[in-house]
Coordinates of N, CA and C in Angstrom, one line a residue:
Q2 N 56.0 92.5 167.9 CA 57.3 92.7 168.0 C 57.8 92.3 169.3
V3 N 58.9 91.6 169.0 CA 59.7 90.8 170.2 C 60.1 91.6 171.0
Q4 N 59.9 91.2 172.3 CA 60.2 92.1 173.3 C 61.0 91.0 174.7
L5 N 62.2 91.6 174.9 CA 63.0 90.5 176.0 C 63.3 91.1 177.5
V6 N 62.9 90.8 178.6 CA 63.0 91.2 179.7 C 63.8 90.2 180.8
E7 N 64.7 90.7 181.2 CA 65.9 90.2 181.5 C 65.5 90.6 183.2
S8 N 66.0 89.4 184.1 CA 65.9 89.6 185.4 C 67.2 88.6 186.1
G9 N 67.7 89.0 187.3 CA 68.8 88.2 187.8 C 70.0 89.4 187.8
G10 N 70.9 88.4 188.2 CA 72.4 89.2 188.2 C 72.7 89.7 189.5
G11 N 73.7 90.8 189.6 CA 73.7 91.0 190.9 C 75.8 91.0 191.1
M12 N 75.8 90.9 192.2 CA 77.1 91.1 192.5 C 77.4 89.6 193.8
V13 N 78.7 89.2 193.3 CA 78.9 87.7 194.1 C 80.4 87.9 194.1
Q14 N 80.6 86.7 195.3 CA 82.4 86.6 195.1 C 82.7 85.6 194.5
A15 N 84.1 85.6 194.1 CA 84.7 84.5 193.1 C 84.3 83.4 193.3
G16 N 83.7 82.4 192.5 CA 83.4 80.9 192.9 C 82.0 80.7 193.3
G17 N 81.1 81.6 193.4 CA 79.8 81.9 193.7 C 79.0 81.5 192.3
S18 N 77.8 81.9 192.2 CA 76.9 81.4 191.3 C 75.5 82.6 191.4
L19 N 75.0 82.6 190.1 CA 74.3 83.6 189.7 C 73.3 83.2 188.7
R20 N 72.0 83.2 188.4 CA 71.2 82.7 187.6 C 70.4 84.2 186.9
L21 N 70.6 84.2 185.7 CA 69.9 85.2 184.8 C 68.8 84.4 184.0
S22 N 67.6 85.2 183.9 CA 66.4 85.0 182.9 C 66.1 85.8 182.2
C23 N 65.6 85.4 181.3 CA 65.2 86.3 180.3 C 63.7 85.8 179.6
A24 N 62.7 86.7 179.6 CA 61.3 86.3 179.2 C 61.1 87.1 178.3
A25 N 60.6 86.4 177.0 CA 60.5 86.6 175.8 C 59.1 86.7 175.5
S26 N 58.4 87.9 174.8 CA 57.2 87.8 174.2 C 57.0 88.5 173.0
G27 N 55.9 88.6 172.5 CA 55.7 89.0 171.1 C 55.3 87.9 170.1
R28 N 55.8 86.7 169.9 CA 55.6 85.8 169.3 C 55.4 84.5 169.6
T29 N 55.6 83.3 169.2 CA 55.5 82.1 169.5 C 56.8 81.4 169.4
F30 N 57.5 81.4 170.5 CA 58.6 80.9 170.7 C 58.8 79.4 170.6
S31 N 58.5 78.8 169.6 CA 58.8 77.4 169.7 C 59.8 76.7 168.6
T32 N 60.5 77.9 167.8 CA 61.3 77.8 166.9 C 62.3 79.0 167.2
G33 N 63.6 78.9 166.6 CA 64.3 79.6 166.6 C 65.6 79.5 167.7
V34 N 66.4 80.7 167.7 CA 67.3 80.7 168.8 C 67.2 81.9 169.7
M35 N 67.9 81.5 171.0 CA 68.1 82.6 171.9 C 69.3 82.7 172.5
A36 N 70.0 83.6 172.7 CA 71.5 83.7 173.3 C 71.8 84.6 174.0
W37 N 72.8 84.7 174.9 CA 73.5 85.4 175.7 C 74.7 86.2 175.5
F38 N 74.9 87.3 175.4 CA 76.3 88.0 175.3 C 76.6 88.6 176.6
R39 N 77.5 89.1 176.6 CA 77.9 89.8 177.7 C 79.1 91.1 177.0
Q40 N 79.4 91.8 177.8 CA 80.0 93.2 177.5 C 80.6 93.7 178.7
A41 N 81.9 93.7 178.8 CA 82.6 94.3 180.0 C 83.3 95.8 179.5
P42 N 83.3 96.5 180.6 CA 83.8 97.9 180.3 C 85.3 98.2 179.4
G43 N 84.9 98.5 178.1 CA 86.2 98.8 177.1 C 86.2 97.9 176.3
K44 N 85.3 96.7 176.4 CA 85.2 95.7 175.6 C 84.1 95.4 174.4
E45 N 84.5 94.8 173.7 CA 83.3 94.4 172.4 C 82.4 93.3 173.1
R46 N 81.1 93.5 172.5 CA 80.2 92.6 173.0 C 80.6 91.1 172.7
E47 N 80.7 90.3 173.7 CA 81.1 88.8 173.1 C 80.1 87.6 173.3
F48 N 80.0 86.7 172.7 CA 79.5 85.3 172.7 C 79.4 85.0 174.2
V49 N 78.2 84.6 174.7 CA 78.4 83.6 175.8 C 77.8 82.2 175.4
A50 N 76.7 82.1 175.0 CA 75.7 80.8 174.9 C 74.7 80.9 174.1
T51 N 74.3 79.9 173.3 CA 73.1 79.5 172.4 C 72.3 78.7 172.8
I52 N 71.0 78.9 172.5 CA 70.2 77.4 172.8 C 69.0 77.7 171.8
R53 N 68.5 76.8 171.2 CA 67.3 76.5 170.2 C 66.1 75.9 170.8
W54 N 65.2 76.8 170.7 CA 64.1 76.7 171.2 C 63.4 75.3 171.1
S55 N 63.5 74.6 169.8 CA 63.1 73.5 169.7 C 63.5 72.2 170.4
A56 N 64.7 72.0 169.9 CA 65.6 70.8 169.8 C 66.4 71.2 171.7
G57 N 66.4 72.4 171.8 CA 67.3 72.6 173.2 C 69.1 72.5 172.7
I58 N 69.4 72.3 171.5 CA 70.7 72.4 171.4 C 71.6 73.6 171.6
T59 N 72.4 73.6 172.4 CA 73.3 74.1 172.9 C 74.5 74.8 172.7
A60 N 75.1 75.7 172.8 CA 76.7 75.9 172.5 C 77.0 77.0 173.5
Y61 N 78.3 76.8 173.4 CA 79.1 77.7 174.5 C 80.4 78.5 173.9
A62 N 80.4 79.3 174.5 CA 82.2 80.2 174.5 C 83.0 79.2 175.3
N63 N 84.2 79.0 174.7 CA 85.1 78.4 175.5 C 85.6 79.0 177.1
S64 N 85.2 80.3 177.1 CA 85.8 80.5 178.4 C 84.6 80.3 179.4
V65 N 83.4 79.8 179.0 CA 82.4 80.0 180.0 C 81.8 78.1 180.1
K66 N 82.7 77.4 178.9 CA 82.3 75.8 179.0 C 82.5 75.0 179.8
G67 N 81.7 74.5 180.9 CA 81.8 73.9 181.9 C 81.3 74.3 183.0
R68 N 81.1 75.8 183.2 CA 80.6 76.7 184.1 C 79.2 77.2 184.1
F69 N 78.8 77.5 182.8 CA 77.6 78.0 182.5 C 76.7 77.1 181.8
T70 N 75.5 77.2 182.1 CA 74.9 76.4 181.5 C 73.4 77.2 181.0
I71 N 73.1 77.1 179.6 CA 71.9 77.7 179.1 C 70.7 76.8 179.0
S72 N 69.6 77.2 179.4 CA 68.1 76.2 179.1 C 67.4 77.1 179.1
R73 N 66.0 76.3 178.7 CA 65.0 77.1 178.4 C 63.4 76.6 178.8
D74 N 62.7 77.3 179.2 CA 61.4 76.8 179.5 C 60.4 77.1 178.5
N75 N 59.8 76.3 177.8 CA 59.0 76.6 176.7 C 57.7 77.1 176.9
A76 N 57.2 76.7 178.0 CA 55.9 77.2 178.3 C 55.9 78.3 178.8
K77 N 56.9 78.7 179.4 CA 57.0 80.1 179.9 C 57.7 81.5 179.0
N78 N 58.1 80.7 177.9 CA 59.0 81.8 176.9 C 60.3 82.1 177.6
T79 N 60.9 81.3 178.5 CA 61.9 82.2 179.3 C 63.4 81.4 178.9
V80 N 64.3 82.0 178.9 CA 65.5 81.5 178.6 C 66.5 81.6 179.7
Y81 N 67.1 80.7 180.3 CA 68.1 81.0 181.8 C 69.3 81.1 181.4
L82 N 70.5 81.4 182.2 CA 71.7 81.4 182.4 C 72.3 81.1 183.6
Q83 N 72.6 79.8 184.1 CA 73.0 79.5 185.1 C 74.4 79.5 185.2
M84 N 75.1 80.4 186.3 CA 76.3 80.9 186.2 C 77.2 80.5 187.2
N85 N 78.0 79.3 187.1 CA 78.5 78.8 188.5 C 80.1 79.1 188.4
S86 N 80.9 79.0 189.5 CA 82.4 79.0 189.5 C 82.7 80.4 188.9
L87 N 81.9 81.3 189.2 CA 82.1 82.3 188.5 C 83.5 83.2 189.0
K88 N 84.1 83.8 187.6 CA 85.4 84.5 188.3 C 85.4 85.8 187.8
P89 N 86.5 86.8 188.3 CA 86.0 88.2 188.3 C 86.3 88.7 186.6
E90 N 87.0 88.1 186.0 CA 86.6 88.2 184.5 C 85.3 88.0 183.9
D91 N 84.5 87.1 184.5 CA 83.2 87.2 184.2 C 82.2 88.4 184.4
T92 N 82.9 89.7 185.0 CA 82.0 91.0 185.2 C 81.6 91.4 184.1
A93 N 80.6 91.8 183.6 CA 79.9 92.4 182.5 C 78.6 92.8 182.7
I94 N 78.3 93.4 181.8 CA 76.7 93.5 181.5 C 76.2 92.2 180.4
Y95 N 75.5 91.5 181.1 CA 74.8 90.5 180.0 C 73.6 91.0 179.5
Y96 N 73.4 90.2 178.4 CA 72.4 90.6 177.6 C 71.8 89.2 176.8
C97 N 70.7 89.4 176.7 CA 69.5 88.2 176.1 C 69.6 88.7 174.5
A98 N 69.1 87.6 173.4 CA 69.0 88.3 172.3 C 68.5 87.1 171.8
A99 N 67.5 87.6 170.8 CA 66.7 86.8 170.1 C 66.7 86.7 168.4
D100 N 66.3 85.7 167.7 CA 66.2 85.2 166.2 C 67.3 86.2 165.6
P101 N 68.5 85.5 165.5 CA 69.6 85.9 164.6 C 69.1 85.7 163.3
R102 N 69.9 86.7 162.2 CA 69.5 86.5 160.8 C 70.6 85.5 160.1
G103 N 71.6 85.3 161.0 CA 72.6 84.8 160.3 C 73.3 83.8 161.5
A104 N 74.8 83.9 161.5 CA 75.5 83.4 162.7 C 75.1 83.7 163.9
T105 N 74.8 82.7 164.6 CA 74.3 82.8 166.0 C 75.2 83.4 166.9
A106 N 76.5 83.2 167.0 CA 77.5 83.8 167.5 C 78.1 85.2 167.4
R107 N 77.3 85.8 166.6 CA 77.8 87.2 166.1 C 76.5 88.1 166.6
P108 N 77.0 89.1 167.3 CA 75.9 90.0 168.2 C 75.5 91.1 166.7
E109 N 76.0 90.9 165.8 CA 75.3 92.2 164.5 C 74.3 91.4 164.1
E110 N 74.1 89.7 164.1 CA 73.1 89.2 163.4 C 71.6 89.4 164.4
Y111 N 71.9 90.2 165.5 CA 70.8 90.1 166.1 C 70.0 91.6 166.5
D112 N 68.4 91.5 166.0 CA 67.8 92.6 166.3 C 67.3 92.8 167.5
Y113 N 67.0 91.7 168.2 CA 66.0 91.8 169.6 C 67.0 91.5 170.5
W114 N 67.0 92.6 172.0 CA 68.0 92.3 172.5 C 67.2 92.8 173.9
G115 N 67.7 92.2 175.1 CA 67.0 92.6 176.5 C 67.7 93.7 176.7
Q116 N 67.4 94.4 177.9 CA 67.7 95.5 178.6 C 69.3 95.6 179.2
G117 N 69.8 94.4 179.5 CA 71.1 94.0 180.1 C 71.1 94.2 181.6
N118 N 71.8 93.0 182.2 CA 71.8 93.2 183.5 C 73.4 93.1 184.1
Q119 N 73.8 93.7 185.2 CA 75.2 94.1 185.4 C 75.4 92.6 186.3
V120 N 76.6 92.0 185.9 CA 77.0 91.0 187.1 C 78.5 91.3 187.3
T121 N 78.6 91.4 188.5 CA 80.1 91.5 189.0 C 80.8 90.6 190.0
V122 N 81.5 90.3 189.7 CA 82.2 89.2 190.4 C 83.6 89.6 191.0
S123 N 83.4 89.8 192.4 CA 84.8 90.4 193.4 C 85.6 88.9 193.9
S124 N 87.1 89.7 193.7 CA 88.2 88.6 194.3 C 88.2 88.4 195.6

């Protein structure tokens, strides 16, 4: 059974930085896809970024491109989301997810989720 445990997050002023971590366990994570999503109050869960374990290929939502960086440490089975130049509109609960069945940017394709971490950006 895949388990995802998130850490990091918190509160920061606009323009600041935060880093989220997602430690995965339950199988060997040398293949497959990991993703970050976020959900703001009253809004649907939205795609943020993905990374492939093997080749490290990444993809980003337009809203975070150039500001956020997803990376992975295969030895630690951990994926990171470095968030720079944060804006108030980045405020949300951030979730990591693993092993999509299909399209990697659709949250309904994922069965495994972290517990979620609140990120709050004040203006």
